[in-house]
Short mmCIF file of C-alpha atoms in Angstrom, two decimals:
data_model
loop_
_atom_site.label_atom_id
_atom_site.label_comp_id
_atom_site.label_asym_id
_atom_site.label_seq_id
_atom_site.Cartn_x
_atom_site.Cartn_y
_atom_site.Cartn_z
CA UNK A 226 101.33 48.76 2.10
CA UNK A 227 99.19 47.66 5.06
CA UNK A 228 96.09 49.75 4.37
CA UNK A 229 95.33 48.36 0.87
CA UNK A 230 95.64 44.81 2.22
CA UNK A 231 93.22 45.58 5.05
CA UNK A 232 90.76 47.10 2.59
CA UNK A 233 91.00 44.03 0.34
CA UNK A 234 90.35 41.67 3.31
CA UNK A 235 87.34 43.68 4.46
CA UNK A 236 85.92 43.60 0.96
CA UNK A 237 86.43 39.83 0.72
CA UNK A 238 84.68 39.25 4.08
CA UNK A 239 81.80 41.47 3.03
CA UNK A 240 81.55 39.61 -0.28
CA UNK A 241 81.35 36.19 1.34
CA UNK A 242 78.81 37.39 3.90
CA UNK A 243 76.61 38.72 1.14
CA UNK A 244 77.04 35.51 -0.83
CA UNK A 245 75.90 33.42 2.13
CA UNK A 246 72.73 35.49 2.61
CA UNK A 247 71.48 35.14 -0.97
CA UNK A 248 69.42 31.97 -1.50
CA UNK A 249 69.68 30.34 -4.91
CA UNK A 250 66.79 31.10 -7.21
CA UNK A 251 64.81 28.18 -8.67
CA UNK A 252 62.21 27.64 -11.28
CA UNK A 253 58.45 27.76 -10.85
CA UNK A 254 57.14 25.37 -8.20
CA UNK A 255 55.78 22.12 -9.62
CA UNK A 256 52.05 21.91 -8.82
CA UNK A 257 51.11 19.37 -11.48
CA UNK A 258 50.23 15.78 -10.67
CA UNK A 259 52.02 12.92 -12.45
CA UNK A 260 50.06 11.69 -15.45
CA UNK A 261 49.66 8.04 -16.38
CA UNK A 262 50.78 7.65 -20.00
CA UNK A 263 50.59 3.86 -20.30
CA UNK A 264 49.56 0.80 -18.31
CA UNK A 265 49.99 -2.92 -18.87
CA UNK A 266 47.27 -4.04 -19.07
CA UNK A 267 45.51 -1.05 -20.57
CA UNK A 268 42.49 0.24 -18.69
CA UNK A 269 39.34 -1.88 -19.31
CA UNK A 270 41.31 -4.76 -20.82
CA UNK A 271 39.50 -8.11 -21.02
CA UNK A 272 40.93 -11.65 -20.99
CA UNK A 273 43.93 -10.53 -18.91
CA UNK A 274 45.82 -13.62 -17.67
CA UNK A 275 49.10 -12.22 -16.28
CA UNK A 276 50.17 -11.64 -12.67
CA UNK A 277 52.28 -8.53 -13.35
CA UNK A 278 50.93 -4.96 -13.70
CA UNK A 279 52.98 -1.97 -14.89
CA UNK A 280 52.24 1.76 -14.78
CA UNK A 281 54.25 4.40 -16.69
CA UNK A 282 54.17 8.14 -15.88
CA UNK A 283 55.38 11.36 -17.45
CA UNK A 284 57.76 12.17 -14.57
CA UNK A 285 59.69 10.56 -11.72
CA UNK A 286 57.46 9.10 -9.00
CA UNK A 287 57.52 7.82 -5.41
CA UNK A 288 55.07 5.64 -3.52
CA UNK A 289 53.41 6.59 -0.23
CA UNK A 290 52.14 3.74 1.94
CA UNK A 291 50.81 1.93 -1.11
CA UNK A 292 50.04 -1.27 0.83
CA UNK A 293 47.40 0.67 2.77
CA UNK A 294 46.17 2.99 0.03
CA UNK A 295 45.87 0.60 -2.92
CA UNK A 296 42.34 -0.83 -2.85
CA UNK A 297 41.75 -3.93 -4.96
CA UNK A 298 38.18 -5.10 -5.48
CA UNK A 299 36.99 -7.73 -5.23
CA UNK A 300 39.28 -8.56 -2.31
CA UNK A 301 41.86 -10.75 -4.04
CA UNK A 302 43.79 -12.43 -1.20
CA UNK A 303 46.76 -12.19 -3.55
CA UNK A 304 49.91 -10.69 -1.97
CA UNK A 305 52.15 -8.54 -4.15
CA UNK A 306 55.50 -6.79 -4.18
CA UNK A 307 56.31 -3.61 -6.05
CA UNK A 308 59.40 -2.18 -7.75
CA UNK A 309 60.02 1.47 -8.62
CA UNK A 310 62.05 2.34 -11.69
CA UNK A 311 62.19 6.12 -12.06
CA UNK A 312 59.01 6.94 -13.95
CA UNK A 313 57.35 3.54 -13.64
CA UNK A 314 56.13 1.06 -11.03
CA UNK A 315 55.71 -2.70 -11.41
CA UNK A 316 53.38 -4.78 -9.21
CA UNK A 317 54.20 -8.49 -9.10
CA UNK A 318 51.39 -10.60 -7.68
CA UNK A 319 52.09 -13.97 -6.10
CA UNK A 320 49.22 -15.73 -7.88
CA UNK A 321 47.20 -15.27 -11.02
CA UNK A 322 43.90 -13.44 -10.64
CA UNK A 323 40.69 -15.44 -10.40
CA UNK A 324 39.18 -16.37 -13.75
CA UNK A 325 36.15 -14.56 -15.24
CA UNK A 326 36.34 -11.70 -12.74
CA UNK A 327 36.47 -7.92 -13.17
CA UNK A 328 39.08 -6.27 -10.94
CA UNK A 329 39.45 -2.61 -9.98
CA UNK A 330 42.73 -1.22 -8.63
CA UNK A 331 42.21 2.16 -6.98
CA UNK A 332 45.52 3.74 -5.94
CA UNK A 333 44.08 6.68 -3.99
CA UNK A 334 46.98 9.09 -3.35
CA UNK A 335 49.52 6.28 -3.02
CA UNK A 336 51.60 7.42 -6.04
CA UNK A 337 53.14 10.93 -6.10
CA UNK A 338 55.67 12.89 -8.11
CA UNK A 339 59.24 12.87 -6.89
CA UNK A 340 59.82 16.63 -6.64
CA UNK A 341 56.80 18.09 -4.82
CA UNK A 342 54.88 14.97 -3.75
CA UNK A 343 51.82 15.88 -5.79
CA UNK A 344 49.56 12.78 -5.86
CA UNK A 345 48.34 11.27 -9.10
CA UNK A 346 44.63 12.08 -9.36
CA UNK A 347 41.86 9.55 -9.93
CA UNK A 348 44.41 6.81 -10.58
CA UNK A 349 42.36 3.68 -11.22
CA UNK A 350 42.86 0.60 -13.37
CA UNK A 351 40.04 -1.78 -14.39
CA UNK A 352 40.54 -5.10 -16.15
CA UNK A 353 38.79 -8.43 -16.52
CA UNK A 354 40.15 -11.96 -16.56
CA UNK A 355 37.06 -12.94 -18.56
CA UNK A 356 35.61 -11.86 -21.88
CA UNK A 357 33.62 -8.87 -20.55
CA UNK A 358 33.69 -6.18 -17.85
CA UNK A 359 31.13 -6.21 -15.04
CA UNK A 360 28.94 -3.08 -15.14
CA UNK A 361 27.27 -3.05 -11.72
CA UNK A 362 27.54 0.00 -9.47
CA UNK A 363 26.59 0.88 -5.88
CA UNK A 364 26.99 4.39 -4.53
CA UNK A 365 25.75 6.57 -1.68
CA UNK A 366 26.85 8.43 1.43
CA UNK A 367 27.50 7.88 5.13
CA UNK A 368 26.67 10.06 8.11
CA UNK A 369 27.09 9.73 11.85
CA UNK A 370 23.57 9.19 13.19
CA UNK A 371 24.16 11.24 16.32
CA UNK A 372 26.01 14.23 14.85
CA UNK A 373 24.64 14.22 11.27
CA UNK A 374 28.24 14.70 10.05
CA UNK A 375 29.74 12.81 7.08
CA UNK A 376 32.22 10.06 7.98
CA UNK A 377 35.58 10.04 6.21
CA UNK A 378 37.57 6.92 5.29
CA UNK A 379 34.93 4.43 6.44
CA UNK A 380 34.89 1.02 4.76
CA UNK A 381 31.74 0.36 2.71
CA UNK A 382 31.42 -3.27 1.74
CA UNK A 383 29.26 -5.54 -0.40
CA UNK A 384 28.95 -9.01 1.12
CA UNK A 385 27.76 -12.16 -0.56
CA UNK A 386 24.41 -13.17 0.89
CA UNK A 387 24.69 -15.96 3.44
CA UNK A 388 22.76 -17.17 6.48
CA UNK A 389 26.05 -17.27 8.38
CA UNK A 390 27.31 -13.79 7.44
CA UNK A 391 29.45 -12.41 10.28
CA UNK A 392 31.18 -9.13 9.46
CA UNK A 393 33.51 -9.50 12.46
CA UNK A 394 35.02 -12.57 10.76
CA UNK A 395 34.27 -12.11 7.04
CA UNK A 396 35.74 -9.46 4.75
CA UNK A 397 33.57 -7.83 2.06
CA UNK A 398 33.73 -9.16 -1.50
CA UNK A 399 33.67 -5.64 -2.97
CA UNK A 400 34.47 -2.51 -1.02
CA UNK A 401 35.34 1.16 -1.18
CA UNK A 402 36.18 3.96 1.26
CA UNK A 403 34.33 7.23 1.78
CA UNK A 404 35.77 10.60 0.81
CA UNK A 405 35.76 13.69 3.03
CA UNK A 406 32.07 14.26 2.18
CA UNK A 407 31.14 10.74 3.26
CA UNK A 408 30.47 9.69 -0.34
CA UNK A 409 31.30 6.20 -1.62
CA UNK A 410 31.14 4.49 -5.01
CA UNK A 411 31.78 0.83 -5.84
CA UNK A 412 31.96 0.19 -9.59
CA UNK A 413 32.51 -2.62 -12.10
CA UNK A 414 30.88 -5.23 -9.90
CA UNK A 415 28.86 -8.31 -10.72
CA UNK A 416 25.15 -7.76 -11.41
CA UNK A 417 23.64 -9.58 -8.46
CA UNK A 418 22.31 -9.12 -4.91
CA UNK A 419 24.44 -8.23 -1.88
CA UNK A 420 24.31 -7.08 1.73
CA UNK A 421 25.48 -3.46 2.04
CA UNK A 422 27.36 -2.79 5.30
CA UNK A 423 29.68 0.05 6.37
CA UNK A 424 32.17 -0.11 9.25
CA UNK A 425 34.52 2.43 10.79
CA UNK A 426 37.48 0.05 10.32
CA UNK A 427 39.88 2.10 12.43
CA UNK A 428 42.53 -0.63 12.40
CA UNK A 429 42.03 -1.18 8.63
CA UNK A 430 41.74 -4.95 8.92
CA UNK A 431 38.41 -4.93 7.01
CA UNK A 432 36.67 -6.72 9.90
CA UNK A 433 34.06 -5.27 12.25
CA UNK A 434 35.21 -4.63 15.82
CA UNK A 435 31.96 -3.96 17.72
CA UNK A 436 33.78 -2.69 20.80
CA UNK A 437 35.33 0.34 19.09
CA UNK A 438 33.94 0.75 15.57
CA UNK A 439 30.73 2.29 14.27
CA UNK A 440 28.55 0.33 11.88
CA UNK A 441 25.78 1.11 9.41
CA UNK A 442 23.78 -1.18 7.13
CA UNK A 443 20.93 -1.33 4.64
CA UNK A 444 17.93 -3.20 5.99
CA UNK A 445 17.32 -5.38 2.93
CA UNK A 446 19.48 -7.03 0.33
CA UNK A 447 20.37 -4.72 -2.56
CA UNK A 448 20.79 -5.40 -6.26
CA UNK A 449 23.89 -3.94 -7.89
CA UNK A 450 22.53 -2.92 -11.23
CA UNK A 451 23.93 -0.53 -13.78
CA UNK A 452 21.50 2.16 -12.55
CA UNK A 453 21.78 1.83 -8.77
CA UNK A 454 19.90 4.09 -6.35
CA UNK A 455 21.65 6.42 -3.92
CA UNK A 456 22.01 4.65 -0.56
CA UNK A 457 22.10 6.83 2.57
CA UNK A 458 23.52 4.97 5.55
CA UNK A 459 23.64 6.13 9.16
CA UNK A 460 26.48 4.87 11.35
CA UNK A 461 26.54 4.45 15.11
CA UNK A 462 28.54 2.65 17.78
CA UNK A 463 26.74 -0.56 18.72
CA UNK A 464 28.74 -2.70 21.13
CA UNK A 465 27.15 -6.13 20.78
CA UNK A 466 29.98 -7.99 22.48
CA UNK A 467 28.69 -10.38 25.18
CA UNK A 468 28.56 -8.79 28.61
CA UNK A 469 30.88 -10.40 31.16
CA UNK A 470 32.76 -9.65 34.36
CA UNK A 471 36.08 -8.11 33.35
CA UNK A 472 37.63 -8.18 36.82
CA UNK A 473 36.81 -8.01 40.50
CA UNK A 474 38.36 -5.68 43.08
CA UNK A 475 38.20 -7.16 46.60
CA UNK A 476 38.98 -4.78 49.49
CA UNK A 477 38.39 -4.76 53.22
CA UNK A 478 35.46 -2.34 53.09
CA UNK A 479 33.99 -3.05 49.68
CA UNK A 480 34.03 -5.41 46.72
CA UNK A 481 33.94 -4.13 43.13
CA UNK A 482 32.60 -6.07 40.15
CA UNK A 483 33.70 -4.44 36.89
CA UNK A 484 32.14 -5.33 33.53
CA UNK A 485 33.63 -5.17 30.04
CA UNK A 486 31.11 -2.53 28.90
CA UNK A 487 28.74 0.06 30.31
CA UNK A 488 25.55 -1.16 31.92
CA UNK A 489 22.15 0.52 31.98
CA UNK A 490 20.67 -1.23 35.02
CA UNK A 491 21.15 -4.21 37.28
CA UNK A 492 18.90 -6.44 39.38
CA UNK A 493 20.57 -7.98 42.44
CA UNK A 494 19.26 -11.04 44.30
CA UNK A 495 21.10 -12.45 47.30
CA UNK A 496 21.25 -16.17 47.93
CA UNK A 497 20.21 -17.32 51.41
CA UNK A 498 19.77 -14.78 54.20
CA UNK A 499 22.62 -12.43 53.22
CA UNK A 500 22.09 -8.86 52.07
CA UNK A 501 24.65 -6.17 51.27
CA UNK A 502 24.22 -2.51 50.32
CA UNK A 503 25.49 -1.79 46.81
CA UNK A 504 25.60 0.91 44.13
CA UNK A 505 26.48 1.39 40.47
CA UNK A 506 29.75 3.21 39.88
CA UNK A 507 31.43 4.76 36.80
CA UNK A 508 28.81 3.30 34.47
CA UNK A 509 30.42 -0.15 34.28
CA UNK A 510 30.78 -1.54 37.80
CA UNK A 511 28.87 -2.51 40.95
CA UNK A 512 30.31 -1.88 44.39
CA UNK A 513 29.16 -3.98 47.38
CA UNK A 514 29.81 -2.70 50.92
CA UNK A 515 31.08 -4.77 53.83
CA UNK A 516 28.27 -4.22 56.28
CA UNK A 517 27.71 -7.00 58.81
CA UNK A 518 26.18 -9.45 59.33
CA UNK A 519 26.88 -11.64 56.31
CA UNK A 520 28.58 -14.90 55.41
CA UNK A 521 32.30 -15.13 54.73
CA UNK A 522 31.35 -15.60 51.08
CA UNK A 523 28.16 -13.97 49.83
CA UNK A 524 26.58 -15.28 46.64
CA UNK A 525 24.58 -12.87 44.48
CA UNK A 526 22.62 -13.44 41.28
CA UNK A 527 22.89 -10.50 38.89
CA UNK A 528 20.66 -9.62 35.94
CA UNK A 529 22.66 -6.98 34.11
CA UNK A 530 21.21 -4.98 31.20
CA UNK A 531 23.54 -3.20 28.78
CA UNK A 532 22.92 -0.16 26.56
CA UNK A 533 21.44 -2.38 23.81
CA UNK A 534 18.78 -3.55 26.29
CA UNK A 535 20.30 -7.03 26.30
CA UNK A 536 20.12 -8.73 29.71
CA UNK A 537 22.65 -11.23 31.02
CA UNK A 538 22.29 -13.42 34.13
CA UNK A 539 25.44 -13.94 36.19
CA UNK A 540 26.32 -15.50 39.53
CA UNK A 541 28.98 -13.71 41.55
CA UNK A 542 30.70 -14.71 44.80
CA UNK A 543 31.73 -11.85 47.07
CA UNK A 544 34.50 -12.27 49.65
CA UNK A 545 35.96 -9.19 51.34
CA UNK A 546 39.62 -9.01 52.32
CA UNK A 547 40.31 -9.56 56.03
CA UNK A 548 41.16 -6.37 57.98
CA UNK A 549 44.84 -5.83 58.83
CA UNK A 550 44.15 -3.86 62.01
CA UNK A 551 41.52 -3.74 64.71
CA UNK A 552 40.03 -0.55 63.30
CA UNK A 553 39.08 -0.55 59.63
CA UNK A 554 40.09 2.56 57.67
CA UNK A 555 37.04 3.74 55.76
CA UNK A 556 37.05 5.71 52.54
CA UNK A 557 35.95 9.33 53.16
CA UNK A 558 32.23 9.95 52.78
CA UNK A 559 31.77 12.56 50.02
CA UNK A 560 29.04 14.47 48.22
CA UNK A 561 28.85 15.73 44.62
CA UNK A 562 26.11 17.90 43.13
CA UNK A 563 24.38 18.49 39.81
CA UNK A 564 24.48 21.34 38.92
CA UNK A 565 27.99 21.68 40.33
CA UNK A 566 28.64 24.12 43.16
CA UNK A 567 28.85 27.68 41.88
CA UNK A 568 26.64 27.08 38.82
CA UNK A 569 23.66 29.43 38.60
CA UNK A 570 20.22 28.05 39.51
CA UNK A 571 16.75 29.17 38.50
CA UNK A 572 14.29 29.85 41.29
CA UNK A 573 12.45 26.70 40.28
CA UNK A 574 14.96 23.88 39.86
CA UNK A 575 15.75 20.17 39.97
CA UNK A 576 18.81 19.25 42.04
CA UNK A 577 20.86 16.08 42.47
CA UNK A 578 22.93 15.15 45.52
CA UNK A 579 25.21 12.22 44.68
CA UNK A 580 26.98 10.34 47.49
CA UNK A 581 29.93 7.96 47.08
CA UNK A 582 28.27 5.45 49.44
CA UNK A 583 24.66 4.36 49.93
CA UNK A 584 22.94 6.40 52.64
CA UNK A 585 21.57 4.73 55.74
CA UNK A 586 20.04 7.80 57.41
CA UNK A 587 19.11 11.25 56.16
CA UNK A 588 17.60 13.82 58.53
CA UNK A 589 15.20 15.92 56.46
CA UNK A 590 14.64 18.33 59.37
CA UNK A 591 18.30 19.33 59.68
CA UNK A 592 19.15 19.76 55.96
CA UNK A 593 17.89 23.16 54.85
CA UNK A 594 17.50 25.23 51.68
CA UNK A 595 18.50 28.84 52.37
CA UNK A 596 17.35 31.87 50.37
CA UNK A 597 19.77 34.81 50.70
CA UNK A 598 20.41 33.70 54.32
CA UNK A 599 16.94 35.10 55.14
CA UNK A 600 14.48 32.21 54.80
CA UNK A 601 15.05 28.53 55.52
CA UNK A 602 13.17 25.53 54.15
CA UNK A 603 13.84 22.08 55.63
CA UNK A 604 14.37 19.32 53.06
CA UNK A 605 11.52 17.47 54.73
CA UNK A 606 9.05 20.01 53.25
CA UNK A 607 10.37 19.67 49.68
CA UNK A 608 9.67 17.07 47.00
CA UNK A 609 12.51 14.56 46.80
CA UNK A 610 13.19 10.90 46.08
CA UNK A 611 16.04 8.36 46.25
CA UNK A 612 17.35 6.20 43.47
CA UNK A 613 17.16 2.43 43.94
CA UNK A 614 20.53 2.11 45.69
CA UNK A 615 20.06 5.22 47.92
CA UNK A 616 23.19 7.04 46.82
CA UNK A 617 21.52 9.73 44.67
CA UNK A 618 18.86 12.13 45.91
CA UNK A 619 16.76 14.07 43.37
CA UNK A 620 15.10 17.22 44.72
CA UNK A 621 12.50 19.47 43.07
CA UNK A 622 12.36 22.84 44.76
CA UNK A 623 11.42 26.48 44.47
CA UNK A 624 13.28 29.31 46.11
CA UNK A 625 12.46 32.94 46.86
CA UNK A 626 16.15 33.92 46.74
CA UNK A 627 17.13 37.02 44.81
CA UNK A 628 20.91 36.55 44.82
CA UNK A 629 22.07 33.26 46.35
CA UNK A 630 20.61 29.78 46.88
CA UNK A 631 22.32 27.67 49.55
CA UNK A 632 22.14 24.15 50.91
CA UNK A 633 23.21 23.63 54.51
CA UNK A 634 23.98 20.08 55.68
CA UNK A 635 24.99 19.97 59.36
CA UNK A 636 27.38 17.28 60.54
CA UNK A 637 25.42 14.12 61.33
CA UNK A 638 22.51 14.98 58.99
CA UNK A 639 23.58 12.30 56.48
CA UNK A 640 25.00 8.94 57.62
CA UNK A 641 26.30 6.30 55.23
CA UNK A 642 25.78 2.54 55.43
CA UNK A 643 29.30 2.38 56.91
CA UNK A 644 28.20 4.61 59.80
CA UNK A 645 30.28 7.67 58.90
CA UNK A 646 28.92 11.16 58.24
CA UNK A 647 29.61 14.16 56.11
CA UNK A 648 31.34 17.13 57.73
CA UNK A 649 29.28 20.31 57.98
CA UNK A 650 28.66 21.29 54.37
CA UNK A 651 27.51 24.56 52.81
CA UNK A 652 26.78 24.62 49.06
CA UNK A 653 26.24 27.95 47.26
CA UNK A 654 24.67 28.81 43.91
CA UNK A 655 24.00 32.25 42.43
CA UNK A 656 20.46 32.89 41.19
CA UNK A 657 20.00 33.02 37.43
CA UNK A 658 19.24 36.47 36.00
CA UNK A 659 16.66 35.93 33.28
CA UNK A 660 17.94 38.82 31.16
CA UNK A 661 21.32 37.08 30.74
CA UNK A 662 19.76 34.08 28.96
CA UNK A 663 17.64 33.25 25.93
CA UNK A 664 14.62 31.01 25.34
CA UNK A 665 13.56 28.66 22.55
CA UNK A 666 10.22 26.99 21.86
CA UNK A 667 8.47 25.09 19.10
CA UNK A 668 6.73 21.90 18.02
CA UNK A 669 7.60 18.60 16.38
CA UNK A 670 5.24 18.33 13.42
CA UNK A 671 4.61 14.82 12.13
CA UNK A 672 1.53 13.10 10.79
CA UNK A 673 2.42 9.85 12.57
CA UNK A 674 0.91 10.35 16.02
CA UNK A 675 2.01 6.90 17.24
CA UNK A 676 5.67 7.97 17.44
CA UNK A 677 7.12 9.44 20.63
CA UNK A 678 9.75 12.17 20.43
CA UNK A 679 12.70 13.45 22.41
CA UNK A 680 13.69 17.01 21.48
CA UNK A 681 17.26 17.92 22.40
CA UNK A 682 19.29 21.12 22.45
CA UNK A 683 23.05 20.66 22.01
CA UNK A 684 25.98 23.05 21.99
CA UNK A 685 28.51 23.23 19.13
CA UNK A 686 30.50 20.33 20.64
CA UNK A 687 27.31 18.19 20.66
CA UNK A 688 27.08 18.33 24.46
CA UNK A 689 23.49 17.93 25.62
CA UNK A 690 22.19 21.17 27.17
CA UNK A 691 18.55 20.22 27.77
CA UNK A 692 15.81 17.96 26.45
CA UNK A 693 12.02 17.64 26.41
CA UNK A 694 9.97 14.51 25.85
CA UNK A 695 6.90 15.10 23.71
CA UNK A 696 5.81 17.03 20.63
CA UNK A 697 6.25 20.50 22.13
CA UNK A 698 9.34 21.96 23.72
CA UNK A 699 10.26 25.10 25.64
CA UNK A 700 13.90 25.61 26.58
CA UNK A 701 14.70 28.41 29.04
CA UNK A 702 17.85 29.88 30.55
CA UNK A 703 20.01 29.15 27.50
CA UNK A 704 23.42 30.89 27.58
CA UNK A 705 24.10 33.06 24.53
CA UNK A 706 25.70 31.06 21.74
CA UNK A 707 25.07 28.74 18.79
CA UNK A 708 23.19 25.46 19.20
CA UNK A 709 21.94 22.38 17.36
CA UNK A 710 18.29 21.35 17.66
CA UNK A 711 17.32 17.74 16.98
CA UNK A 712 14.43 15.34 17.45
CA UNK A 713 14.81 11.63 18.23
CA UNK A 714 12.17 9.16 17.05
CA UNK A 715 11.75 7.28 20.32
CA UNK A 716 10.25 4.19 18.69
CA UNK A 717 10.17 2.04 21.85
CA UNK A 718 9.10 4.98 24.05
CA UNK A 719 11.75 4.41 26.70
CA UNK A 720 12.77 8.06 26.93
CA UNK A 721 16.27 7.65 25.47
CA UNK A 722 18.04 7.19 22.13
CA UNK A 723 18.79 3.54 21.31
CA UNK A 724 21.49 2.40 18.94
CA UNK A 725 21.00 -0.40 16.43
CA UNK A 726 21.87 -4.10 16.43
CA UNK A 727 23.20 -5.34 13.11
CA UNK A 728 22.91 -9.02 14.08
CA UNK A 729 19.15 -8.54 14.64
CA UNK A 730 18.63 -6.16 11.73
CA UNK A 731 17.59 -3.33 14.09
CA UNK A 732 18.47 0.19 12.91
CA UNK A 733 19.40 2.99 15.36
CA UNK A 734 16.48 5.21 16.28
CA UNK A 735 16.26 8.00 13.73
CA UNK A 736 17.51 11.48 14.60
CA UNK A 737 16.39 14.54 12.66
CA UNK A 738 18.41 17.77 12.84
CA UNK A 739 17.22 21.28 12.13
CA UNK A 740 19.40 22.05 9.07
CA UNK A 741 21.00 25.22 10.44
CA UNK A 742 22.51 26.08 13.81
CA UNK A 743 20.43 28.38 15.99
CA UNK A 744 21.88 31.60 17.40
CA UNK A 745 20.49 32.17 20.88
CA UNK A 746 20.87 35.72 22.22
CA UNK A 747 20.59 37.00 25.77
CA UNK A 748 17.21 38.38 26.79
CA UNK A 749 15.66 37.13 23.54
CA UNK A 750 13.13 34.41 22.77
CA UNK A 751 12.86 32.32 19.60
CA UNK A 752 9.34 31.01 19.11
CA UNK A 753 7.74 28.59 16.64
CA UNK A 754 11.01 26.90 15.65
CA UNK A 755 9.19 23.83 14.36
CA UNK A 756 10.72 20.52 13.33
CA UNK A 757 8.81 19.23 10.31
CA UNK A 758 9.67 15.61 9.72
CA UNK A 759 8.42 12.16 8.93
CA UNK A 760 9.54 8.67 9.84
CA UNK A 761 11.06 6.51 7.12
#
């Protein structure tokens, strides 16, 4: 009697195990978006005077961050609450809409079906509180000036024309957001003139934050007619916030003055008889060094120029901390190089030695350039120059090395303004083998001979590889890979790209890209890759 019972139990266990492993079968996956079957008011209704809007769909729905995704133009300043009821949603606005105005409610992907979260497509409702619908339209596209890429989800606004327009404090009257292709369209707007401005609007407050957000604008006022032109806007970061001292860092050996933004250059004038060595550091600060003699408090007048070429005059008092011991502990004296140690060098090269303190003494007889440990050239016999603050040395040299280029800096050959020296230093670089690299050459072709050009080669991450100033270029020693080629219209001929200034109506300097990436191969040269362009 035992065996049949055991068999029955085994069968039952096997049955339940099999039952647990089989997943229930369902119907075909829902891939359809919810369809709007009715709205109150109906689309393109006129003389609408209510403050409640209802939408009815053909299936159960949910909302997804509707407070962010629902775009109402013109900007209504009319708070609302919403209520879901299965297949419908009701929006209750606190106030009635402004009279004689056409409104557009664009829901984006804020309403989705309940089962699979498929968003309702092209869900938009237009109505007028007056007797007719506005028919104006403005459309176009946005691109990043520096990368030539479309910008997604940027705010494109139409602003009423005013002498006091300030986009950091005023929201647009009409607005839209760009799609993944950078395209925007603002419809059903009043037929009149506006200022067209686009901002990155990362925090989605509809106000321009110059510190962090890109901006683009049309030079002139535009007219929003029924047949608008296509507006192409370029966007760039343009930090026009006033330059100021963000904080100071007093120490025993040095005194740091840090600014709220990067600076391009600085002029330093000392009051009275004082003078202190100084240097720029990290792009946004000046460091003064405690080198005697000087007053207990040293006063300096600074003229600081930012990346927008805006200069600001500041007075700064410098007071070092008193030493805690008889002997002051100095920061180590260090050296960095460009190219970095270990990077391959051509036999003809430009080299940068960057010190973390201004240099008081450099012995050009003791510092030597070595070629394969066979020949030695003293720095004194090479072409070199200091930057203004004597912490960066630029060297132009040629070497006869076949395998290795070396720099030898004996101890005591470089002495800082604090009197300390580098330890004995040996820097090594392999010699570039020409057959491992490619070359690229061509011409910028433009009928406007008054314009200066900067031709740049960039890798796929938009990192600058090399540049030439002028209408012809010849890039050598390019590692194999894919690259972008672009030309900058250097309108002010300062040798760099300058961003725009919306408050002065100045556009960023134009950048023209070769449409396709270039494939550079080892031991291969691309010639006559010409950039044919014209200024706008």
